[in-house]
Amino acid sequence: MSEETHRESEAAFDDVDWHAMELEAVFERHDADPDGLSSEEAAARLETHGANQIEAEEGVSPLRIFLEQYTSVLIWLLIVAAAVMAFVGHTLDAGVILGIVVFITIFGFVQDYRAEQSIAALREMSTPDALARRDGTRTEIDARTVVPGDIVYVESGDIVPTDGRIVESSNLRVNESALTGESVGVSKSPGTVAADAALAERDNVVYKDTIVERGSATVLVVETGPETEIGRIATGLASAEERDTPFQAEMDSLGTLIGIGVVVVVGIIAVAELLIGDTAPLTVFLTAVGIAVSAVPEGLPAVVTLSLALGARRMAGKNALVRRLPIVEALGSVDVICTDKTGTLTEEEMTVQRLYANGERYDVTGTGYDVDGEFRRDDEPVDRERIAELLRCGMLCNNVEIGKRENRESDAIQREENGRSDAEGDRVFLGDPTEIALFVAARKAGFDRDELEETYPRIGEVDFTSERKRMTTLHRTPDGGTVAYMKGAPETVIERCDRELVDGEVTELTEERRGELHAKTEAFAEDALRVLGFAYLPDAPEEANESIEEGMVFLGLQGMLDPPRPEVPEAIEGCLAAGINVVMITGDNAVTARAIGEEIGLRSATVVTGPELEEMSDDELATRVEDVDIFARTAPEHKTRILKTLQAGGHTVAMTGDGVNDAPAVKNADVGVAMGIRGTDVTEQASDIVLLDDNFATIRDAVHEGRRIFDNVRKFVNYLLSGNGGEVTMIFTGSMMGFGLVITPIQILWINVVTDGIPALTIGVDPASEDVMERPPRPPGEGVITDRIVTSIVGIAIFMTVTILPLFYLHRDDIALAQTMVFTSFVVFEIVRIQAIRWRYDLGIFSNQWLVFAVVIALSLQLLVLYTPLGILFGVTPLGVEHWLQIGAAVSVFVVLMAAFVKVQDVYFEKY
């Protein structure tokens, strides 16, 4: 089928609100009926609509990763420099440069390839089989052949093969976390919902690749393949363009600028010497080569790559896996973090936090699925017997199972975070998160489910449904009688009670008391607690049906919440102090989102819902987005729209995501962050960074690391370019003054690669300055090389020329000695230059032991060149004590000039 035919076939279904239409109208629109399609009709529709599958993005091949290492302009400048050196017969110099190129490319390839290998392969998006009604009978078919108008059947454990309207259902609950990001299952049933209902609220529709947790349903297929909700997300992901970080663009621009500069300077010298002076053409050519070599910062690509790789490795040690090296630097400029709520800001483990029984409120300590905790009233421990019946009801009227967790690395991370032993970590609760919370609350009171079930064996159950909003179980009592336990929506439970258990006595449930219970329920809900009511019926009938759900005894309420991770408030505070705004984007309701926002310390806890967002124009959203830090009830497209609005406003945005719905926003973000534990492979493939612990605090740590790395990149760029600038300035000035070549190309290479390169590598591991997370993010347009860096490079180059060139002049009668003085002076000056650059960051000389070691190594290597036979290769002469004293005097003058220059810089840039 052609793409054009496919577009035409889908045109009739564009932007149809299937959830808002009457079911009969949906059948009519698809020319379908409850008996399903014939095989012939299904085949025709398959030809028209195409296969029910989503094309997965292919991974990056090793060859492509390797070739991408050669996209940098600086790499090609080095290759050209090596070719020029080989052409003029300097094969040793050419070999050294090519060796550097090989090192850089292999190092970058290994790092990028390992990152790709660390991400799990993209899983097949569609289920292989589906149960459909074809030719009037239930038939198992290839899920790829499902077409609009088909009738399909799903039951507990199935992966939904396509989007469809529910025709019939029985106790259906679906986990839509892959689509909405919310882990709590959603009850589904036939009916209609409002046209403007958020995706998470369309409870009459099931979606492709979601999982049936419980129950069964008959479904009318409305969309297939790329037209499903997940298919549209995948299409948006494919259309997202790969982005270069500002740092990548700046490095390429720097390479271009250096290349142009070399041509201009060489041209000036060639014209001056050949037309005006009397220098031999070969000497002019060698001078030009010397300038070209001195201008190219051979060590810069290696230092940048190594620094980013070391930063990436350090971040991996803090549970952040970097998939693209340049993104490490981009983290330092992030000024907005858009984050999910569930599992990132919260534990993703529903926890009972509050009880109401005996007319009293009780607080429950402990978080998540840890069974350690206690019950308190007015901060005083409470005897469990006060609340025993309420908790017993929660454990018996419950379908949670206890299983054993497969031993995985992510589980080890969670066990370590939660302080659990290995034995505890191996246990896993299987079932609805709400029921798990009730189960854990009863365990905190010492109840054992096996003992309870032995004492009160279950003999029947009236299932929960979305229409009934309650569940009741029937149990045999120790004396041979029966007792029924109910849990459900508080208003539903209260409606079926005429008595209440208070302090062990059964009392009448008056209308006034009912009003108080409803008020207490509302108070719990206003605190963003999910509230359930509980009741029991002693001496219940022997049969489990709705007749046992009348005239019950009310036991109380349990309020639960997915609590914030304990480390998140401090992480939020740290981000805000660093000038980084945090925006929560969740599919949860506004009340819960606001409560979590207030608890974790978001800026204003101002909430905008998905439907409200849809009513806003782009201009209105651009205004509101600056002040809103919570978006609730959002759909997949909302996340991308929020992202693009923030980016259009000049923000550098990090976006977190886990579900398939998050993938387009994650890929389009300046820094895309995927969740490693609960994230989907699609989102991980779209991301720049994968959080191995799904923890927001890890994002804060990553930003800290990004800022440290950027500072270090800025330091060694300043260091290397100021050295290269000094070399170019000195060669140019010496040439113009008729001195000839004041330093040879191989001596320049030695300085650039060894005596400058080794210390520059260790600058990459400089510690962070104390104020790294106290200053605001750098402006989006501010690159590595600022006006201050430029003036610093120019100033250092001029002062080095002014202080070192006289040494050449002093020994001009002995060219070898004069060149040796210049050569050695450059090496000695590196110590002063390094500390002058680091001083602005309040870093002492010994704050980086690797740097001290590198300087010692560089000086030792220089001494080997001067006083061993190696000197023959470099054309140097051993220096005497008087020569070292002259170099020391030049260094002293340079220090004085630099001290004065830095003060002038401070005054000027503080003013302007």
Short mmCIF file of N, CA and C in Angstrom, two decimals, residues 663-758:
data_model
loop_
_atom_site.label_atom_id
_atom_site.label_comp_id
_atom_site.label_asym_id
_atom_site.label_seq_id
_atom_site.Cartn_x
_atom_site.Cartn_y
_atom_site.Cartn_z
N ALA A 663 8.79 10.17 25.06
CA ALA A 663 9.95 10.08 24.17
C ALA A 663 10.14 11.31 23.27
N PRO A 664 9.08 11.86 22.61
CA PRO A 664 9.32 13.04 21.76
C PRO A 664 9.85 14.23 22.55
N ALA A 665 9.28 14.48 23.73
CA ALA A 665 9.74 15.61 24.54
C ALA A 665 11.17 15.39 25.00
N VAL A 666 11.50 14.17 25.40
CA VAL A 666 12.86 13.85 25.86
C VAL A 666 13.86 14.08 24.73
N LYS A 667 13.49 13.66 23.52
CA LYS A 667 14.42 13.79 22.40
C LYS A 667 14.59 15.23 21.97
N ASN A 668 13.54 16.04 22.08
CA ASN A 668 13.62 17.44 21.65
C ASN A 668 14.20 18.36 22.72
N ALA A 669 14.34 17.87 23.94
CA ALA A 669 14.87 18.71 25.02
C ALA A 669 16.35 19.00 24.80
N ASP A 670 16.83 20.06 25.42
CA ASP A 670 18.26 20.37 25.36
C ASP A 670 19.07 19.25 26.03
N VAL A 671 18.52 18.73 27.12
CA VAL A 671 19.09 17.56 27.80
C VAL A 671 17.93 16.61 28.09
N GLY A 672 17.89 15.48 27.39
CA GLY A 672 16.84 14.50 27.59
C GLY A 672 17.27 13.46 28.61
N VAL A 673 16.43 13.25 29.63
CA VAL A 673 16.78 12.36 30.74
C VAL A 673 15.74 11.24 30.83
N ALA A 674 16.17 9.99 30.68
CA ALA A 674 15.27 8.84 30.77
C ALA A 674 15.48 8.12 32.10
N MET A 675 14.43 7.42 32.52
CA MET A 675 14.49 6.64 33.75
C MET A 675 14.98 5.22 33.42
N GLY A 676 16.00 4.75 34.13
CA GLY A 676 16.59 3.46 33.82
C GLY A 676 15.86 2.28 34.41
N ILE A 677 15.18 2.48 35.55
CA ILE A 677 14.51 1.36 36.21
C ILE A 677 13.13 1.11 35.60
N ARG A 678 12.32 2.16 35.53
CA ARG A 678 10.96 1.96 35.05
C ARG A 678 10.75 2.52 33.64
N GLY A 679 11.81 3.05 33.03
CA GLY A 679 11.68 3.67 31.72
C GLY A 679 11.55 2.64 30.61
N THR A 680 10.91 3.06 29.53
CA THR A 680 10.78 2.20 28.36
C THR A 680 12.02 2.34 27.48
N ASP A 681 12.28 1.32 26.67
CA ASP A 681 13.44 1.35 25.79
C ASP A 681 13.36 2.50 24.79
N VAL A 682 12.13 2.81 24.34
CA VAL A 682 11.96 3.90 23.38
C VAL A 682 12.47 5.21 23.97
N THR A 683 12.10 5.49 25.20
CA THR A 683 12.51 6.73 25.85
C THR A 683 14.02 6.73 26.09
N GLU A 684 14.58 5.59 26.50
CA GLU A 684 16.02 5.52 26.71
C GLU A 684 16.77 5.79 25.41
N GLN A 685 16.26 5.25 24.30
CA GLN A 685 16.91 5.48 23.02
C GLN A 685 16.87 6.96 22.62
N ALA A 686 15.82 7.67 23.06
CA ALA A 686 15.66 9.08 22.69
C ALA A 686 16.45 10.01 23.60
N SER A 687 16.99 9.49 24.70
CA SER A 687 17.55 10.35 25.74
C SER A 687 19.03 10.63 25.53
N ASP A 688 19.52 11.60 26.30
CA ASP A 688 20.95 11.90 26.36
C ASP A 688 21.57 11.28 27.60
N ILE A 689 20.77 11.19 28.66
CA ILE A 689 21.24 10.65 29.94
C ILE A 689 20.18 9.69 30.47
N VAL A 690 20.62 8.57 31.03
CA VAL A 690 19.71 7.62 31.66
C VAL A 690 20.01 7.57 33.15
N LEU A 691 18.99 7.83 33.98
CA LEU A 691 19.16 7.75 35.43
C LEU A 691 18.99 6.30 35.87
N LEU A 692 20.04 5.72 36.42
CA LEU A 692 19.99 4.32 36.80
C LEU A 692 19.17 4.10 38.06
N ASP A 693 18.90 5.18 38.83
CA ASP A 693 18.11 5.04 40.05
C ASP A 693 16.79 5.81 40.00
N ASP A 694 16.46 6.41 38.85
CA ASP A 694 15.19 7.13 38.67
C ASP A 694 14.98 8.22 39.72
N ASN A 695 16.05 8.83 40.18
CA ASN A 695 15.97 9.75 41.32
C ASN A 695 16.23 11.18 40.89
N PHE A 696 15.33 12.11 41.28
CA PHE A 696 15.52 13.51 40.92
C PHE A 696 16.84 14.06 41.48
N ALA A 697 17.22 13.62 42.66
CA ALA A 697 18.46 14.12 43.26
C ALA A 697 19.66 13.82 42.36
N THR A 698 19.57 12.75 41.57
CA THR A 698 20.65 12.41 40.65
C THR A 698 20.75 13.47 39.54
N ILE A 699 19.61 14.05 39.15
CA ILE A 699 19.64 15.13 38.16
C ILE A 699 20.38 16.32 38.73
N ARG A 700 20.08 16.66 39.98
CA ARG A 700 20.79 17.76 40.64
C ARG A 700 22.29 17.50 40.65
N ASP A 701 22.68 16.28 41.00
CA ASP A 701 24.11 15.93 41.03
C ASP A 701 24.71 16.02 39.64
N ALA A 702 23.92 15.63 38.62
CA ALA A 702 24.42 15.70 37.24
C ALA A 702 24.64 17.14 36.80
N VAL A 703 23.74 18.03 37.19
CA VAL A 703 23.90 19.45 36.87
C VAL A 703 25.15 20.00 37.55
N HIS A 704 25.35 19.62 38.81
CA HIS A 704 26.56 20.03 39.54
C HIS A 704 27.80 19.58 38.78
N GLU A 705 27.78 18.32 38.34
CA GLU A 705 28.93 17.80 37.61
C GLU A 705 29.10 18.52 36.27
N GLY A 706 27.98 18.83 35.61
CA GLY A 706 28.04 19.55 34.34
C GLY A 706 28.66 20.92 34.50
N ARG A 707 28.31 21.62 35.56
CA ARG A 707 28.88 22.95 35.80
C ARG A 707 30.38 22.85 36.11
N ARG A 708 30.75 21.84 36.88
CA ARG A 708 32.17 21.66 37.19
C ARG A 708 32.95 21.39 35.91
N ILE A 709 32.42 20.54 35.07
CA ILE A 709 33.10 20.20 33.83
C ILE A 709 33.21 21.43 32.93
N PHE A 710 32.13 22.21 32.86
CA PHE A 710 32.19 23.41 32.01
C PHE A 710 33.25 24.38 32.51
N ASP A 711 33.31 24.57 33.82
CA ASP A 711 34.36 25.43 34.38
C ASP A 711 35.74 24.93 33.96
N ASN A 712 35.93 23.61 34.05
CA ASN A 712 37.22 23.04 33.71
C ASN A 712 37.52 23.15 32.22
N VAL A 713 36.50 22.96 31.40
CA VAL A 713 36.68 23.14 29.96
C VAL A 713 37.10 24.58 29.67
N ARG A 714 36.43 25.51 30.31
CA ARG A 714 36.76 26.92 30.10
C ARG A 714 38.20 27.21 30.55
N LYS A 715 38.63 26.58 31.64
CA LYS A 715 39.99 26.80 32.14
C LYS A 715 41.04 26.27 31.16
N PHE A 716 40.84 25.02 30.69
CA PHE A 716 41.91 24.52 29.83
C PHE A 716 41.82 25.07 28.41
N VAL A 717 40.65 25.53 27.97
CA VAL A 717 40.60 26.24 26.69
C VAL A 717 41.39 27.55 26.80
N ASN A 718 41.17 28.27 27.90
CA ASN A 718 41.93 29.49 28.15
C ASN A 718 43.43 29.18 28.20
N TYR A 719 43.77 28.12 28.91
CA TYR A 719 45.17 27.74 29.08
C TYR A 719 45.83 27.39 27.75
N LEU A 720 45.18 26.51 26.97
CA LEU A 720 45.78 26.06 25.72
C LEU A 720 45.83 27.17 24.68
N LEU A 721 44.72 27.94 24.55
CA LEU A 721 44.68 28.98 23.52
C LEU A 721 45.59 30.15 23.86
N SER A 722 45.73 30.45 25.14
CA SER A 722 46.65 31.54 25.50
C SER A 722 48.09 31.12 25.18
N GLY A 723 48.41 29.83 25.40
CA GLY A 723 49.74 29.35 25.03
C GLY A 723 49.95 29.40 23.53
N ASN A 724 48.95 28.93 22.78
CA ASN A 724 49.05 28.99 21.32
C ASN A 724 49.10 30.42 20.82
N GLY A 725 48.32 31.28 21.46
CA GLY A 725 48.34 32.69 21.08
C GLY A 725 49.70 33.31 21.31
N GLY A 726 50.34 32.94 22.43
CA GLY A 726 51.68 33.43 22.70
C GLY A 726 52.68 32.96 21.65
N GLU A 727 52.55 31.71 21.24
CA GLU A 727 53.46 31.17 20.21
C GLU A 727 53.29 31.90 18.89
N VAL A 728 52.02 32.08 18.46
CA VAL A 728 51.76 32.76 17.19
C VAL A 728 52.26 34.19 17.24
N THR A 729 51.94 34.88 18.34
CA THR A 729 52.36 36.28 18.48
C THR A 729 53.88 36.41 18.44
N MET A 730 54.55 35.49 19.12
CA MET A 730 56.01 35.57 19.18
C MET A 730 56.64 35.27 17.82
N ILE A 731 56.15 34.22 17.15
CA ILE A 731 56.70 33.89 15.83
C ILE A 731 56.44 35.03 14.85
N PHE A 732 55.22 35.56 14.89
CA PHE A 732 54.86 36.65 13.99
C PHE A 732 55.72 37.88 14.26
N THR A 733 55.82 38.25 15.54
CA THR A 733 56.60 39.43 15.91
C THR A 733 58.08 39.24 15.55
N GLY A 734 58.63 38.06 15.89
CA GLY A 734 60.03 37.78 15.58
C GLY A 734 60.29 37.84 14.09
N SER A 735 59.34 37.34 13.31
CA SER A 735 59.50 37.37 11.86
C SER A 735 59.48 38.80 11.35
N MET A 736 58.55 39.58 11.87
CA MET A 736 58.44 40.97 11.42
C MET A 736 59.65 41.80 11.84
N MET A 737 60.31 41.39 12.94
CA MET A 737 61.50 42.12 13.41
C MET A 737 62.77 41.60 12.78
N GLY A 738 62.63 40.60 11.90
CA GLY A 738 63.81 40.09 11.20
C GLY A 738 64.60 39.06 11.98
N PHE A 739 64.01 38.47 13.04
CA PHE A 739 64.72 37.48 13.84
C PHE A 739 64.70 36.09 13.20
N GLY A 740 63.86 35.90 12.21
CA GLY A 740 63.71 34.57 11.63
C GLY A 740 62.78 33.72 12.49
N LEU A 741 63.05 32.41 12.54
CA LEU A 741 62.20 31.47 13.27
C LEU A 741 62.67 31.41 14.72
N VAL A 742 61.91 32.01 15.65
CA VAL A 742 62.35 32.08 17.05
C VAL A 742 62.14 30.77 17.79
N ILE A 743 61.32 29.87 17.23
CA ILE A 743 61.09 28.56 17.82
C ILE A 743 60.69 27.60 16.70
N THR A 744 61.18 26.36 16.75
CA THR A 744 60.96 25.43 15.64
C THR A 744 59.62 24.71 15.77
N PRO A 745 59.09 24.19 14.63
CA PRO A 745 57.81 23.47 14.69
C PRO A 745 57.81 22.30 15.66
N ILE A 746 58.88 21.50 15.71
CA ILE A 746 58.87 20.34 16.60
C ILE A 746 58.90 20.78 18.06
N GLN A 747 59.57 21.91 18.34
CA GLN A 747 59.55 22.44 19.71
C GLN A 747 58.14 22.89 20.09
N ILE A 748 57.45 23.51 19.12
CA ILE A 748 56.07 23.93 19.35
C ILE A 748 55.19 22.71 19.63
N LEU A 749 55.35 21.65 18.83
CA LEU A 749 54.57 20.43 19.04
C LEU A 749 54.82 19.86 20.44
N TRP A 750 56.09 19.86 20.84
CA TRP A 750 56.43 19.35 22.17
C TRP A 750 55.70 20.15 23.26
N ILE A 751 55.68 21.45 23.11
CA ILE A 751 54.99 22.30 24.09
C ILE A 751 53.49 22.03 24.07
N ASN A 752 52.92 22.04 22.86
CA ASN A 752 51.46 21.91 22.74
C ASN A 752 50.95 20.56 23.22
N VAL A 753 51.69 19.50 22.89
CA VAL A 753 51.19 18.16 23.16
C VAL A 753 51.64 17.65 24.53
N VAL A 754 52.89 17.92 24.91
CA VAL A 754 53.44 17.31 26.12
C VAL A 754 53.43 18.27 27.30
N THR A 755 54.26 19.30 27.21
CA THR A 755 54.43 20.14 28.40
C THR A 755 53.22 21.04 28.68
N ASP A 756 52.41 21.33 27.66
CA ASP A 756 51.13 21.99 27.90
C ASP A 756 50.00 20.98 28.00
N GLY A 757 50.04 19.95 27.16
CA GLY A 757 48.94 18.99 27.08
C GLY A 757 48.74 18.19 28.34
N ILE A 758 49.84 17.72 28.96
CA ILE A 758 49.71 16.90 30.17
C ILE A 758 49.06 17.68 31.32
#
